[in-house]
Coordinates of C-alpha atoms and ligand atoms in Angstrom, one line a residue:
M1 CA 11.4 21.5 3.0
F2 CA 13.4 22.6 -0.1
I3 CA 16.5 24.6 -0.4
S4 CA 15.2 27.4 -2.6
K5 CA 11.9 29.1 -2.0
N6 CA 10.6 28.7 -5.6
L7 CA 10.5 24.9 -5.2
N8 CA 7.4 23.0 -4.1
V9 CA 5.4 19.8 -4.6
N10 CA 2.2 19.5 -6.5
E11 CA -0.8 17.2 -6.1
K12 CA 0.9 14.5 -8.3
G13 CA 3.8 14.5 -5.8
N14 CA 6.1 16.1 -8.5
L15 CA 8.6 18.9 -7.8
T16 CA 7.6 22.3 -9.1
I17 CA 9.6 25.4 -9.8
A18 CA 7.7 28.7 -9.8
G19 CA 4.6 26.6 -9.8
I20 CA 5.5 24.5 -12.9
D21 CA 5.8 20.8 -12.9
T22 CA 9.5 19.9 -13.4
V23 CA 8.6 16.4 -14.7
D24 CA 6.5 18.0 -17.4
L25 CA 9.4 20.3 -18.2
A26 CA 11.8 17.3 -18.5
K27 CA 9.3 15.6 -20.9
K28 CA 8.8 18.7 -23.0
Y29 CA 12.4 19.8 -23.4
G30 CA 14.4 16.7 -22.6
T31 CA 17.3 16.3 -20.1
P32 CA 19.7 17.4 -19.0
L33 CA 18.0 20.7 -18.7
Y34 CA 18.8 24.0 -16.9
V35 CA 15.7 25.7 -15.6
L36 CA 15.7 29.3 -14.4
D37 CA 12.9 31.2 -12.6
E38 CA 12.7 34.7 -14.0
D39 CA 10.6 36.2 -11.2
L40 CA 13.1 35.1 -8.6
I41 CA 16.0 36.6 -10.6
R42 CA 14.2 39.9 -10.9
E43 CA 13.2 39.8 -7.2
N44 CA 16.8 39.4 -6.2
C45 CA 17.9 42.3 -8.4
Q46 CA 15.3 44.5 -6.8
K47 CA 16.3 43.4 -3.3
F48 CA 19.9 44.4 -3.9
K49 CA 18.9 47.7 -5.4
K50 CA 16.5 48.4 -2.6
S51 CA 19.2 47.8 -0.1
I52 CA 21.4 50.5 -1.7
D53 CA 18.4 52.8 -2.0
S54 CA 17.4 52.4 1.7
Y55 CA 20.8 52.3 3.4
Y56 CA 23.0 54.3 1.0
G57 CA 20.7 57.1 -0.3
K58 CA 20.4 55.6 -3.8
N59 CA 24.1 56.5 -4.3
G60 CA 25.1 53.3 -6.0
L61 CA 24.7 50.7 -8.7
V62 CA 24.2 47.0 -8.5
C63 CA 26.1 45.2 -11.2
Y64 CA 25.2 41.6 -12.0
A65 CA 28.5 39.6 -12.2
S66 CA 27.6 37.8 -15.5
K67 CA 30.3 35.2 -15.2
A68 CA 27.7 33.4 -13.0
F69 CA 25.5 33.0 -16.0
S70 CA 25.8 34.7 -19.4
C71 CA 23.6 34.6 -22.4
K72 CA 21.7 37.3 -24.3
E73 CA 18.4 36.9 -22.4
I74 CA 20.0 37.5 -19.0
Y75 CA 21.5 40.8 -20.2
R76 CA 18.0 41.8 -21.5
I77 CA 16.6 41.1 -18.1
M78 CA 19.4 43.0 -16.4
K79 CA 18.8 46.0 -18.7
D80 CA 15.1 45.9 -17.9
E81 CA 16.0 45.8 -14.1
Q82 CA 18.3 48.9 -14.6
M83 CA 21.3 47.0 -13.4
G84 CA 24.9 47.3 -14.4
V85 CA 26.9 44.3 -15.5
D86 CA 30.3 43.0 -14.6
T87 CA 32.0 41.2 -17.5
V88 CA 35.4 39.5 -17.6
S89 CA 36.0 38.8 -21.3
I90 CA 35.3 39.9 -24.8
G91 CA 32.8 37.2 -25.1
E92 CA 30.7 38.5 -22.2
M93 CA 31.0 42.1 -23.4
Y94 CA 30.0 41.1 -26.9
T95 CA 27.0 39.1 -25.7
A96 CA 25.8 42.0 -23.5
I97 CA 26.2 44.5 -26.3
L98 CA 24.5 42.3 -28.8
A99 CA 21.6 41.9 -26.4
G100 CA 21.3 45.7 -26.3
F101 CA 22.8 46.2 -22.9
P102 CA 24.0 49.9 -22.5
S103 CA 27.7 49.8 -22.7
E104 CA 28.2 52.6 -20.2
K105 CA 26.9 50.3 -17.5
I106 CA 29.3 47.6 -18.3
Y107 CA 32.4 47.0 -16.1
L108 CA 35.3 45.0 -17.6
H109 CA 37.4 42.9 -15.2
G110 CA 40.2 40.4 -15.6
N111 CA 43.8 39.9 -14.5
N112 CA 45.1 39.5 -18.0
K113 CA 42.9 41.4 -20.4
T114 CA 44.2 41.0 -24.0
K115 CA 44.8 43.9 -26.3
E116 CA 41.8 42.8 -28.4
E117 CA 39.6 42.9 -25.3
L118 CA 40.9 46.3 -24.3
R119 CA 40.4 47.7 -27.8
F120 CA 36.9 46.2 -27.9
A121 CA 36.1 47.9 -24.5
V122 CA 37.5 51.3 -25.6
E123 CA 35.8 51.2 -29.0
N124 CA 32.5 50.2 -27.5
K125 CA 32.7 52.8 -24.8
I126 CA 32.5 50.3 -21.9
G127 CA 31.7 52.2 -18.7
R128 CA 34.7 51.2 -16.6
I129 CA 37.8 49.1 -17.0
V130 CA 39.0 47.7 -13.8
V131 CA 42.8 47.8 -14.1
D132 CA 44.6 44.8 -12.6
N133 CA 48.2 45.2 -13.8
L134 CA 50.7 47.7 -15.2
N135 CA 50.8 46.1 -18.6
E136 CA 47.2 46.9 -19.3
L137 CA 47.5 50.5 -18.0
E138 CA 49.9 51.2 -20.9
M139 CA 47.8 49.3 -23.4
I140 CA 44.7 51.2 -22.4
D141 CA 46.4 54.6 -22.6
S142 CA 47.8 53.9 -26.1
I143 CA 44.5 52.4 -27.4
A144 CA 42.6 55.4 -26.0
K145 CA 45.1 57.8 -27.5
E146 CA 44.5 56.2 -30.9
A147 CA 40.8 56.4 -30.5
N148 CA 41.1 59.9 -29.3
S149 CA 39.2 59.2 -26.1
K150 CA 39.6 59.1 -22.3
V151 CA 39.0 55.9 -20.5
D152 CA 37.5 55.7 -17.0
I153 CA 39.2 53.2 -14.8
L154 CA 39.1 51.7 -11.3
I155 CA 42.1 50.1 -9.9
R156 CA 41.7 46.6 -8.5
V157 CA 43.2 46.3 -5.0
K158 CA 43.8 43.5 -2.6
P159 CA 42.5 44.5 0.8
G160 CA 44.2 41.5 2.4
I161 CA 41.2 39.9 3.8
D162 CA 40.7 36.2 4.4
A163 CA 37.0 35.5 3.9
H164 CA 37.1 31.9 5.0
T165 CA 35.9 30.2 1.9
H166 CA 37.3 27.6 -0.4
D167 CA 40.9 28.4 -1.4
F168 CA 40.2 28.4 -5.2
I169 CA 37.5 31.1 -4.9
K170 CA 39.4 33.4 -2.5
T171 CA 40.7 36.5 -4.2
G172 CA 41.3 39.3 -1.6
Q173 CA 44.5 38.1 0.2
I174 CA 48.0 39.1 -0.7
D175 CA 48.9 35.9 -2.6
S176 CA 46.4 36.4 -5.3
K177 CA 46.7 36.9 -9.1
F178 CA 44.2 39.7 -8.9
G179 CA 44.9 43.3 -8.2
F180 CA 47.5 45.4 -6.4
A181 CA 48.3 45.0 -2.7
I182 CA 47.5 47.9 -0.3
E183 CA 49.7 46.5 2.5
T184 CA 52.9 46.7 0.5
G185 CA 52.3 50.2 -0.9
E186 CA 51.9 48.8 -4.4
A187 CA 48.4 50.0 -4.9
L188 CA 49.3 53.6 -3.9
S189 CA 52.2 53.6 -6.2
V190 CA 49.9 52.6 -9.1
V191 CA 47.6 55.5 -8.3
K192 CA 50.5 57.8 -8.5
L193 CA 51.5 56.3 -11.9
V194 CA 48.0 56.6 -13.3
S195 CA 48.0 60.4 -13.1
K196 CA 50.9 60.3 -15.6
F197 CA 48.7 58.8 -18.4
D198 CA 46.8 61.5 -20.3
N199 CA 44.1 59.2 -21.7
I200 CA 43.1 57.6 -18.4
N201 CA 40.8 58.9 -15.8
L202 CA 41.1 57.3 -12.4
I203 CA 37.6 57.1 -11.0
G204 CA 37.9 54.8 -8.0
A205 CA 39.0 51.5 -6.5
H206 CA 37.7 48.0 -6.6
C207 CA 38.0 44.9 -4.4
H208 CA 36.5 41.5 -4.4
I209 CA 37.2 39.4 -1.3
G210 CA 35.9 36.0 -2.3
S211 CA 32.8 34.1 -3.1
Q212 CA 30.0 32.2 -1.2
I213 CA 30.8 34.2 1.9
L214 CA 28.1 33.7 4.5
D215 CA 29.1 36.4 7.0
V216 CA 28.7 40.1 7.0
D217 CA 32.0 40.8 8.8
P218 CA 34.5 40.3 5.9
F219 CA 32.5 42.8 3.8
V220 CA 32.4 45.4 6.6
L221 CA 36.1 44.9 7.1
A222 CA 36.7 45.3 3.3
A223 CA 34.7 48.6 3.4
D224 CA 36.8 49.8 6.3
V225 CA 40.1 49.0 4.6
M226 CA 39.0 50.4 1.3
I227 CA 37.9 53.8 2.8
G228 CA 41.2 53.8 4.6
F229 CA 42.9 53.4 1.2
I230 CA 40.9 56.1 -0.4
S231 CA 41.9 58.4 2.5
D232 CA 45.6 57.5 2.1
V233 CA 45.4 58.2 -1.6
K234 CA 43.9 61.6 -0.9
D235 CA 46.5 62.5 1.7
E236 CA 49.4 61.4 -0.5
T237 CA 48.3 62.6 -3.9
G238 CA 45.4 64.9 -3.4
I239 CA 43.2 62.6 -5.6
E240 CA 39.8 61.9 -4.1
M241 CA 38.5 58.7 -5.6
L242 CA 34.7 59.0 -5.8
E243 CA 33.7 55.4 -6.7
L244 CA 34.1 52.4 -4.5
N245 CA 33.3 49.0 -6.0
L246 CA 33.2 46.3 -3.3
G247 CA 32.7 43.3 -5.6
G248 CA 30.4 40.4 -5.1
G249 CA 30.6 37.2 -3.1
F250 CA 27.4 37.0 -1.1
G251 CA 26.7 33.5 -0.1
I252 CA 23.6 31.4 -0.7
K253 CA 21.9 28.3 0.7
Y254 CA 23.1 25.2 -1.2
I255 CA 22.5 22.7 1.5
D256 CA 20.7 22.7 4.8
K257 CA 23.6 23.8 6.9
D258 CA 24.3 27.0 4.9
D259 CA 22.9 30.0 6.7
P260 CA 23.2 33.0 4.5
V261 CA 22.5 36.5 5.8
D262 CA 19.7 38.5 4.3
Y263 CA 21.1 40.8 1.5
E264 CA 19.8 43.9 3.3
E265 CA 22.0 43.1 6.3
Y266 CA 25.2 43.4 4.1
M267 CA 24.3 46.8 2.9
K268 CA 23.1 48.1 6.2
A269 CA 26.4 47.1 7.9
V270 CA 28.6 48.2 5.0
A271 CA 26.9 51.5 4.7
S272 CA 27.3 52.3 8.3
M273 CA 31.0 51.5 8.2
I274 CA 31.5 53.7 5.1
Q275 CA 29.6 56.5 6.8
K276 CA 31.7 56.2 10.0
K277 CA 35.0 56.1 8.1
C278 CA 34.2 58.9 5.8
D279 CA 33.3 61.1 8.8
Q280 CA 36.5 60.1 10.5
Y281 CA 38.7 60.9 7.5
N282 CA 36.6 63.8 6.3
L283 CA 35.8 62.3 2.9
K284 CA 32.9 62.5 0.6
K285 CA 30.9 59.3 0.6
P286 CA 31.8 57.5 -2.6
F287 CA 29.4 56.2 -5.2
I288 CA 29.2 52.5 -4.3
V289 CA 29.0 49.5 -6.7
I290 CA 28.4 45.9 -5.7
E291 CA 28.7 42.9 -8.0
P292 CA 26.5 40.0 -6.9
G293 CA 26.6 37.0 -9.3
R294 CA 25.8 33.8 -7.5
S295 CA 23.3 35.3 -5.1
L296 CA 21.2 36.8 -7.9
I297 CA 20.9 33.7 -10.0
A298 CA 22.0 30.5 -8.3
P299 CA 18.8 30.0 -6.2
A300 CA 16.7 30.7 -9.2
G301 CA 18.0 27.7 -11.1
I302 CA 17.8 23.9 -11.0
T303 CA 19.1 21.2 -13.3
L304 CA 16.9 18.3 -14.4
Y305 CA 18.5 15.0 -15.3
T306 CA 17.2 11.5 -16.2
V307 CA 18.4 8.7 -13.9
G308 CA 20.1 5.9 -15.8
A309 CA 22.2 3.2 -14.2
R310 CA 22.0 2.3 -10.5
K311 CA 25.0 0.5 -9.1
E312 CA 24.9 -0.8 -5.5
I313 CA 28.3 -1.8 -4.3
P314 CA 27.6 -3.6 -1.0
N315 CA 29.3 -2.0 2.0
V316 CA 30.8 0.7 -0.2
R317 CA 28.2 2.9 -1.8
T318 CA 25.4 3.3 -4.2
Y319 CA 26.0 5.2 -7.4
I320 CA 23.0 6.8 -9.2
S321 CA 24.1 7.8 -12.7
I322 CA 22.6 10.6 -14.6
D323 CA 22.6 11.8 -18.2
G324 CA 24.8 14.8 -17.4
G325 CA 27.6 15.5 -14.9
M326 CA 30.8 17.5 -14.7
T327 CA 30.2 18.8 -18.2
D328 CA 27.1 20.8 -17.1
N329 CA 28.1 21.1 -13.4
P330 CA 31.8 20.9 -12.7
R331 CA 31.6 22.4 -9.2
Y332 CA 31.8 19.2 -7.1
A333 CA 34.7 18.0 -9.2
L334 CA 36.5 21.3 -8.9
Y335 CA 35.6 22.5 -5.4
K336 CA 33.7 19.7 -3.7
S337 CA 30.8 22.0 -3.6
E338 CA 27.7 20.4 -2.1
Y339 CA 24.2 20.4 -3.5
D340 CA 20.8 19.2 -2.6
A341 CA 19.0 16.9 -5.0
I342 CA 15.5 15.6 -5.2
V343 CA 13.9 12.8 -7.3
A344 CA 11.4 15.1 -9.0
N345 CA 8.7 12.5 -9.6
K346 CA 9.0 11.3 -6.0
A347 CA 9.3 14.7 -4.3
N348 CA 6.8 13.7 -1.6
E349 CA 8.5 10.5 -0.7
E350 CA 11.0 9.9 2.2
R351 CA 14.6 10.4 1.5
S352 CA 15.3 6.8 2.2
E353 CA 18.9 6.3 1.0
I354 CA 22.4 7.8 1.0
V355 CA 23.8 7.9 -2.5
T356 CA 26.6 9.2 -4.8
I357 CA 25.3 10.9 -7.9
A358 CA 27.6 10.2 -10.8
G359 CA 27.8 11.9 -14.2
K360 CA 28.3 10.1 -17.5
C361 CA 31.9 11.2 -18.3
C362 CA 34.8 8.9 -18.6
E363 CA 36.3 10.2 -15.3
S364 CA 35.9 8.8 -11.8
G365 CA 35.8 12.3 -10.3
D366 CA 32.8 13.1 -12.4
L367 CA 30.3 13.4 -9.5
I368 CA 27.6 15.8 -8.5
G369 CA 27.9 14.8 -4.9
E370 CA 28.6 12.1 -2.4
N371 CA 26.7 11.1 0.8
M372 CA 23.5 12.7 -0.5
S373 CA 20.3 11.7 1.1
L374 CA 17.7 11.0 -1.6
Q375 CA 14.4 9.3 -2.4
H376 CA 14.9 5.8 -3.9
A377 CA 16.0 6.6 -7.4
E378 CA 15.6 4.2 -10.3
S379 CA 16.2 4.3 -14.0
G380 CA 13.9 6.7 -15.8
D381 CA 13.3 8.9 -12.7
I382 CA 13.9 12.6 -13.1
L383 CA 16.5 14.1 -10.8
A384 CA 16.5 17.7 -9.8
V385 CA 19.7 19.3 -8.5
C386 CA 19.0 22.6 -6.7
A387 CA 20.5 26.0 -6.8
T388 CA 22.4 25.5 -10.0
G389 CA 21.6 28.8 -11.6
A390 CA 25.2 30.2 -11.1
Y391 CA 28.5 28.8 -12.4
N392 CA 26.9 25.7 -13.9
Y393 CA 25.9 26.6 -17.5
S394 CA 28.7 29.3 -17.5
M395 CA 31.3 26.7 -16.6
S396 CA 30.0 23.9 -18.7
S397 CA 32.2 22.1 -21.3
N398 CA 32.0 19.6 -24.1
Y399 CA 34.3 17.1 -22.4
N400 CA 33.8 13.7 -24.1
R401 CA 32.0 15.6 -26.8
N402 CA 28.9 15.7 -24.6
L403 CA 26.3 18.3 -25.8
K404 CA 25.5 21.3 -23.6
P405 CA 22.0 21.2 -22.3
A406 CA 19.3 23.8 -23.2
V407 CA 18.5 26.6 -20.8
I408 CA 14.8 27.4 -20.2
M409 CA 13.2 30.3 -18.4
V410 CA 10.0 29.9 -16.5
K411 CA 7.6 32.8 -15.6
G412 CA 3.9 33.1 -15.0
G413 CA 3.2 29.4 -15.5
K414 CA 4.9 29.4 -18.9
S415 CA 8.3 28.2 -20.1
R416 CA 10.5 29.3 -23.0
V417 CA 13.9 28.3 -24.3
I418 CA 16.6 31.0 -23.8
V419 CA 19.6 28.9 -24.9
N420 CA 19.1 26.1 -27.4
R421 CA 20.3 22.6 -26.6
E422 CA 23.5 21.9 -28.6
T423 CA 23.3 19.6 -31.5
L424 CA 25.8 17.2 -33.0
E425 CA 26.4 19.8 -35.8
D426 CA 27.3 22.3 -33.1
V427 CA 29.9 19.9 -31.7
V428 CA 31.8 19.6 -35.0
R429 CA 31.2 23.2 -36.1
N430 CA 34.8 24.3 -35.8
D431 CA 36.4 21.0 -36.9
I432 CA 38.2 21.1 -40.3
Ligands
LLP1 N1 33.1 40.6 -8.9 C1 34.3 40.0 -9.2 C2 35.4 40.9 -9.5 C3 34.5 38.7 -9.1 O1 35.7 38.1 -9.4 C4 33.4 37.8 -8.9 C5 33.5 36.4 -8.9 C6 32.1 38.4 -8.6 C7 32.0 39.8 -8.6 C8 30.9 37.6 -8.3 O2 31.0 36.8 -7.2 P1 29.7 36.1 -6.6 O3 28.7 37.1 -6.2 O4 29.2 35.3 -7.8 O5 30.2 35.2 -5.6 N2 33.4 29.6 -10.2 C9 33.3 29.8 -8.8 C10 33.1 31.2 -8.4 C11 34.2 32.1 -8.9 C12 33.9 33.5 -8.6 C13 34.9 34.4 -9.3 N3 34.6 35.8 -9.1 C14 32.2 28.9 -8.2 O6 31.6 28.1 -9.0 O7 31.9 28.9 -7.0

């Protein structure tokens, strides 16, 4: 009946998340409100870990891609679950370290890391820097020299795979700002160059082929191409790269028609391809890293809003306006990403109308979705938008000087704030 398995309806006819009444949560904390289910996040971490344990002989690490949702509490949970984390800025690294996350299990990504970020990474002994351009290779070497240390890196390569997803979130093809192309020989020449830097250790290779991918095949193909690359590198240079990071991108169910594959299936298929190719090329099976972001956390989250204005335009459409919008969830405005929504206090009722859910920003494109089938919504109702745990809070903004919502975590029938709601003082904090 609902998109995510942690959602249900109680005897009052209200939507629940992890057994907690969402209408009560809205009353207690106000709206808009991000709600995350801790048990589901932990369960997802364990599923990914178990898939590596079962199909790849425990020879790997699951890194949570924290761009999906970053705050201190999530890094504490990831530490507790013995995960690694993928970061992509000094802000994410800083938050992780402040939360006590072990720096050796942090990976730093980014197509244009600044000197400040690289220095921070080296000084804090971040586990791996994933090198994306030649500029940063030189910077890393000189920073490491100054710090009298050696830095472990992976090189980011483009395996040239089209993973059939939205253009904006496709990163593995040749025309991408990320990484070095295998096809053109660029990636191999970078490997040769790396061996000239005294303060850099080349540990392995990384790729990420896209996001919200609902098939297994592109991942298997990526593994195939990457092992081929590792073999070419060995033949040409004698260097055997012992770590293979295959990135993230595993799809989830946002709307009924999405049919994601069970996480286990990915690892099963990828592991068997790696085994086959390593046998074929006579290579040692590399330590494997995967970086799920969305799939770990999106299904664990919902956003609660209060319905305000209702505008029926005969023969055109009905707008249901909410007290949030593109400032807390820009994904429809950016990618036309679809969501399921439920009137939380009418969760048992028929979805009797087709509506457009509009945000409150001064912008026509500020929509959460169009042609959405919904229970009859009126002013004062609580609206829940499902599967918003990833790339909502982390992509939120203060456009129109709207305040960012609070984030709460639910677990064991209880709820707690993990990110405070912004205040008016927060909004003017940096103004002179
Ligand atoms: N690793 C790397 C190197 C990545 O670039 C990404 C996502 C991930 C892992 C995690 O991918 P995931 O498992 O979450 O699909 N803002 C977009 C998504 C951008 C993803 C960018 N990179 C969205 O809202 O759909």
